[in-house]
Amino acid sequence: MIKIFRKVRRKLLSKNEFGKYLTYAIGEIILVVIGILIALQINNWNQREQMKKEELKTLVSLKESIRMNIAEFDYIYKAQVVRNESLQKAIFNNISNKPIGYLDSLINTNVRNYTFDPSTGIYSSIINSGKIELITNDSLKNRISRLYDRVSDYQESEDEITEYTRDHLEVYFIDNYIIDPAVLAGLKKRSEEEEQRDKAFYVKTFSSPKVNNMYVLLLNKMSDVMIKGKELQSEYATLVSELDDEIESKK
């Protein structure tokens, strides 16, 4: 193509047709400029398509990471709900007529701590690498950026409960618990005498003002976990739904 242009220019110059030569030269420049603009447009289009692909990969990775964390969170939060209900039963219900097995499980549930420990590898990698900026939906991007602030807030409430349980309930039961661990583990059956003794211990324990006060304070702290957990559960569900919609729109 370039050789053809050169031949045409030489032919025009040899015939001293400067007007036509100038017109042709300008036309040639315009063609070159148009060619450059088309090449830039194609390059920009390729870059946009590549960025769309990278954005889609980022969104899919985030969704899968969040889905895995939702499964763990649902398990932990369900256990926290059960524990909260168990604490209420221990201090607000009459337990004197409950079977000994029920009372054993009540104690075990009351002092058992649960901790939500989400996987943050993919999330941290996307944030630290700057790939979060590939997400063009600003509202979604902001929600993703704030997600683990919500998680940390929930975890702080869990940590507070764990610390309180360890420093108060566990210490109290270690100092005062008289029930044979082998019985609680199901390795040994109680005699009738042991059953009556243990039941009397449970009734006495849960009617104690000290234990009652500890349980009330723990329930107060548990209310934060219940509220923040419900909010986090809702945030997770909404976020996954938005990610699904955004991924679908990018395909």
Short mmCIF file of C-alpha atoms in Angstrom, two decimals:
data_model
loop_
_atom_site.label_atom_id
_atom_site.label_comp_id
_atom_site.label_asym_id
_atom_site.label_seq_id
_atom_site.Cartn_x
_atom_site.Cartn_y
_atom_site.Cartn_z
CA MET A 1 0.00 0.00 0.00
CA ILE A 2 2.84 2.40 0.90
CA LYS A 3 4.63 1.64 -2.44
CA ILE A 4 1.45 2.47 -4.33
CA PHE A 5 1.16 5.83 -2.56
CA ARG A 6 4.78 6.63 -3.37
CA LYS A 7 4.33 5.85 -7.07
CA VAL A 8 1.27 8.09 -7.28
CA ARG A 9 3.13 10.96 -5.58
CA ARG A 10 6.15 10.61 -7.89
CA LYS A 11 3.90 10.55 -10.95
CA LEU A 12 2.16 13.75 -9.89
CA LEU A 13 5.47 15.48 -9.13
CA SER A 14 6.98 14.41 -12.44
CA LYS A 15 4.06 16.05 -14.26
CA ASN A 16 4.41 19.23 -12.13
CA GLU A 17 0.81 18.82 -10.95
CA PHE A 18 1.46 20.42 -7.58
CA GLY A 19 -2.19 21.19 -6.84
CA LYS A 20 -3.22 17.62 -7.35
CA TYR A 21 -0.13 16.46 -5.43
CA LEU A 22 -1.04 18.68 -2.45
CA THR A 23 -4.64 17.46 -2.50
CA TYR A 24 -3.45 13.88 -2.69
CA ALA A 25 -0.93 14.39 0.14
CA ILE A 26 -3.62 15.85 2.39
CA GLY A 27 -5.92 12.95 1.52
CA GLU A 28 -3.13 10.52 2.32
CA ILE A 29 -2.56 12.18 5.71
CA ILE A 30 -6.28 12.00 6.45
CA LEU A 31 -6.28 8.29 5.56
CA VAL A 32 -3.31 7.70 7.88
CA VAL A 33 -5.01 9.61 10.69
CA ILE A 34 -8.22 7.64 10.16
CA GLY A 35 -6.20 4.43 10.22
CA ILE A 36 -4.55 5.44 13.51
CA LEU A 37 -7.91 6.38 15.04
CA ILE A 38 -9.42 3.05 13.98
CA ALA A 39 -6.41 1.20 15.44
CA LEU A 40 -6.77 3.14 18.72
CA GLN A 41 -10.49 2.41 18.79
CA ILE A 42 -9.85 -1.29 18.28
CA ASN A 43 -7.16 -1.21 20.97
CA ASN A 44 -9.50 0.58 23.38
CA TRP A 45 -12.26 -1.90 22.63
CA ASN A 46 -9.87 -4.80 23.28
CA GLN A 47 -8.81 -3.21 26.57
CA ARG A 48 -12.44 -2.69 27.62
CA GLU A 49 -13.25 -6.31 26.77
CA GLN A 50 -10.24 -7.48 28.75
CA MET A 51 -11.27 -5.36 31.72
CA LYS A 52 -14.81 -6.77 31.51
CA LYS A 53 -13.37 -10.28 31.61
CA GLU A 54 -11.20 -9.37 34.62
CA GLU A 55 -14.18 -7.74 36.34
CA LEU A 56 -16.29 -10.85 35.75
CA LYS A 57 -13.54 -13.09 37.17
CA THR A 58 -13.27 -10.82 40.21
CA LEU A 59 -17.02 -10.86 40.81
CA VAL A 60 -17.22 -14.66 40.48
CA SER A 61 -14.29 -15.16 42.86
CA LEU A 62 -15.86 -12.83 45.41
CA LYS A 63 -19.22 -14.55 45.18
CA GLU A 64 -17.71 -18.01 45.72
CA SER A 65 -15.64 -16.76 48.66
CA ILE A 66 -18.67 -15.13 50.26
CA ARG A 67 -20.83 -18.22 49.69
CA MET A 68 -18.30 -20.37 51.56
CA ASN A 69 -18.28 -17.90 54.44
CA ILE A 70 -22.07 -17.79 54.51
CA ALA A 71 -22.16 -21.57 55.04
CA GLU A 72 -19.82 -21.30 58.03
CA PHE A 73 -21.58 -18.23 59.41
CA ASP A 74 -25.02 -19.86 59.23
CA TYR A 75 -23.70 -22.81 61.24
CA ILE A 76 -22.07 -20.58 63.88
CA TYR A 77 -24.99 -18.18 64.15
CA LYS A 78 -27.49 -21.04 64.51
CA ALA A 79 -25.37 -22.37 67.39
CA GLN A 80 -25.36 -18.91 68.98
CA VAL A 81 -29.17 -18.78 68.75
CA VAL A 82 -29.41 -22.17 70.46
CA ARG A 83 -27.03 -21.00 73.17
CA ASN A 84 -29.03 -17.82 73.71
CA GLU A 85 -32.23 -19.85 74.10
CA SER A 86 -30.46 -22.23 76.49
CA LEU A 87 -29.33 -19.35 78.69
CA GLN A 88 -32.90 -18.05 78.85
CA LYS A 89 -34.24 -21.49 79.77
CA ALA A 90 -31.71 -21.82 82.57
CA ILE A 91 -32.73 -18.66 84.40
CA PHE A 92 -36.31 -17.91 83.33
CA ASN A 93 -37.85 -21.40 83.35
CA ASN A 94 -38.58 -23.75 86.21
CA ILE A 95 -36.02 -26.53 85.80
CA SER A 96 -36.83 -28.48 88.95
CA ASN A 97 -39.08 -30.90 87.05
CA LYS A 98 -36.74 -31.36 84.06
CA PRO A 99 -34.95 -34.71 83.48
CA ILE A 100 -31.28 -34.92 84.38
CA GLY A 101 -30.20 -35.37 80.74
CA TYR A 102 -31.86 -32.08 79.85
CA LEU A 103 -30.00 -30.32 82.67
CA ASP A 104 -26.67 -31.82 81.59
CA SER A 105 -27.13 -30.54 78.04
CA LEU A 106 -28.24 -27.15 79.37
CA ILE A 107 -24.96 -26.66 81.19
CA ASN A 108 -22.87 -27.82 78.23
CA THR A 109 -24.71 -25.51 75.85
CA ASN A 110 -24.50 -22.53 78.20
CA VAL A 111 -20.71 -22.51 78.47
CA ARG A 112 -19.81 -23.53 74.91
CA ASN A 113 -18.27 -20.73 72.88
CA TYR A 114 -18.51 -20.31 69.11
CA THR A 115 -16.37 -18.16 66.86
CA PHE A 116 -16.96 -17.14 63.27
CA ASP A 117 -13.65 -17.29 61.40
CA PRO A 118 -14.29 -16.43 57.73
CA SER A 119 -11.83 -17.10 54.95
CA THR A 120 -10.51 -13.72 53.75
CA GLY A 121 -7.73 -14.80 51.36
CA ILE A 122 -9.55 -14.04 48.10
CA TYR A 123 -11.14 -10.88 49.51
CA SER A 124 -7.80 -9.55 50.83
CA SER A 125 -6.06 -10.36 47.55
CA ILE A 126 -8.68 -8.44 45.54
CA ILE A 127 -8.51 -5.44 47.90
CA ASN A 128 -4.70 -5.36 48.18
CA SER A 129 -4.12 -5.82 44.44
CA GLY A 130 -6.53 -3.01 43.58
CA LYS A 131 -8.79 -5.33 41.58
CA ILE A 132 -11.73 -4.00 43.58
CA GLU A 133 -11.51 -0.96 41.27
CA LEU A 134 -12.41 -3.18 38.31
CA ILE A 135 -15.96 -3.34 39.66
CA THR A 136 -17.90 -0.68 37.78
CA ASN A 137 -21.00 -0.81 39.97
CA ASP A 138 -20.08 1.76 42.63
CA SER A 139 -22.86 0.76 45.01
CA LEU A 140 -21.82 -2.89 44.90
CA LYS A 141 -18.15 -1.98 45.22
CA ASN A 142 -18.82 0.08 48.35
CA ARG A 143 -20.84 -2.73 49.95
CA ILE A 144 -18.04 -5.20 49.26
CA SER A 145 -15.46 -2.80 50.71
CA ARG A 146 -17.51 -2.39 53.91
CA LEU A 147 -18.39 -6.09 54.29
CA TYR A 148 -15.54 -7.09 56.56
CA ASP A 149 -16.04 -4.05 58.75
CA ARG A 150 -19.44 -5.59 59.52
CA VAL A 151 -17.83 -8.98 60.05
CA SER A 152 -15.24 -7.49 62.42
CA ASP A 153 -17.99 -5.72 64.35
CA TYR A 154 -19.83 -9.02 64.77
CA GLN A 155 -16.63 -10.82 65.77
CA GLU A 156 -15.94 -8.23 68.48
CA SER A 157 -19.27 -9.09 70.10
CA GLU A 158 -18.45 -12.80 69.89
CA ASP A 159 -15.04 -12.19 71.46
CA GLU A 160 -16.63 -10.26 74.31
CA ILE A 161 -18.95 -13.18 75.07
CA THR A 162 -16.11 -15.70 74.86
CA GLU A 163 -13.99 -13.64 77.24
CA TYR A 164 -16.84 -13.16 79.70
CA THR A 165 -17.71 -16.88 79.65
CA ARG A 166 -14.10 -17.88 80.21
CA ASP A 167 -13.49 -15.39 83.01
CA HIS A 168 -16.78 -15.93 84.89
CA LEU A 169 -18.95 -18.93 84.01
CA GLU A 170 -16.11 -21.34 83.37
CA VAL A 171 -14.27 -20.26 86.51
CA TYR A 172 -17.44 -20.64 88.59
CA PHE A 173 -18.22 -24.13 87.28
CA ILE A 174 -14.61 -25.28 87.64
CA ASP A 175 -14.67 -24.21 91.29
CA ASN A 176 -18.18 -25.51 92.07
CA TYR A 177 -19.03 -28.31 89.64
CA ILE A 178 -19.44 -31.68 91.39
CA ILE A 179 -20.74 -33.81 88.52
CA ASP A 180 -18.50 -36.63 87.31
CA PRO A 181 -17.04 -35.77 83.85
CA ALA A 182 -17.36 -39.43 82.85
CA VAL A 183 -21.11 -39.16 83.38
CA LEU A 184 -21.34 -36.06 81.17
CA ALA A 185 -19.28 -37.80 78.50
CA GLY A 186 -21.69 -40.74 78.50
CA LEU A 187 -18.99 -43.13 79.69
CA LYS A 188 -20.76 -43.93 82.92
CA LYS A 189 -24.36 -44.09 84.12
CA ARG A 190 -25.55 -42.35 87.26
CA SER A 191 -26.94 -44.27 90.14
CA GLU A 192 -30.32 -43.12 91.49
CA GLU A 193 -28.53 -41.49 94.37
CA GLU A 194 -26.13 -39.67 92.05
CA GLU A 195 -29.01 -38.52 89.87
CA GLN A 196 -30.86 -37.01 92.83
CA ARG A 197 -27.69 -35.36 94.08
CA ASP A 198 -26.80 -33.90 90.66
CA LYS A 199 -30.32 -32.65 90.05
CA ALA A 200 -30.32 -30.91 93.43
CA PHE A 201 -27.00 -29.33 92.47
CA TYR A 202 -28.43 -27.99 89.21
CA VAL A 203 -31.52 -26.54 90.92
CA LYS A 204 -29.35 -24.91 93.57
CA THR A 205 -26.90 -23.57 90.97
CA PHE A 206 -29.53 -21.96 88.76
CA SER A 207 -31.35 -20.44 91.71
CA SER A 208 -28.14 -18.86 93.00
CA PRO A 209 -28.19 -15.03 92.76
CA LYS A 210 -24.55 -15.06 91.67
CA VAL A 211 -25.19 -17.46 88.78
CA ASN A 212 -28.39 -15.65 87.91
CA ASN A 213 -26.57 -12.33 87.69
CA MET A 214 -23.82 -13.84 85.53
CA TYR A 215 -26.41 -15.27 83.17
CA VAL A 216 -28.31 -11.98 82.93
CA LEU A 217 -25.10 -10.12 82.07
CA LEU A 218 -24.17 -12.78 79.53
CA LEU A 219 -27.62 -12.60 77.96
CA ASN A 220 -27.23 -8.86 77.68
CA LYS A 221 -23.99 -9.35 75.76
CA MET A 222 -25.60 -12.12 73.70
CA SER A 223 -28.24 -9.66 72.50
CA ASP A 224 -25.51 -7.84 70.54
CA VAL A 225 -24.53 -11.09 68.83
CA MET A 226 -28.17 -11.81 67.99
CA ILE A 227 -28.77 -8.35 66.49
CA LYS A 228 -25.47 -8.01 64.65
CA GLY A 229 -25.65 -11.62 63.47
CA LYS A 230 -29.09 -11.08 61.97
CA GLU A 231 -27.86 -7.94 60.22
CA LEU A 232 -24.77 -9.71 58.89
CA GLN A 233 -26.88 -12.63 57.69
CA SER A 234 -29.13 -10.22 55.80
CA GLU A 235 -26.12 -8.35 54.37
CA TYR A 236 -24.57 -11.58 53.13
CA ALA A 237 -27.81 -12.69 51.44
CA THR A 238 -28.38 -9.30 49.76
CA LEU A 239 -24.77 -9.05 48.64
CA VAL A 240 -24.78 -12.48 47.01
CA SER A 241 -28.03 -11.61 45.23
CA GLU A 242 -26.50 -8.38 43.89
CA LEU A 243 -23.35 -10.22 42.82
CA ASP A 244 -25.49 -12.76 40.94
CA ASP A 245 -27.30 -9.95 39.12
CA GLU A 246 -24.05 -8.15 38.29
CA ILE A 247 -22.36 -11.33 37.04
CA GLU A 248 -25.35 -12.09 34.85
CA SER A 249 -25.23 -8.59 33.37
CA LYS A 250 -21.53 -9.00 32.49
CA LYS A 251 -21.91 -12.30 30.63
#
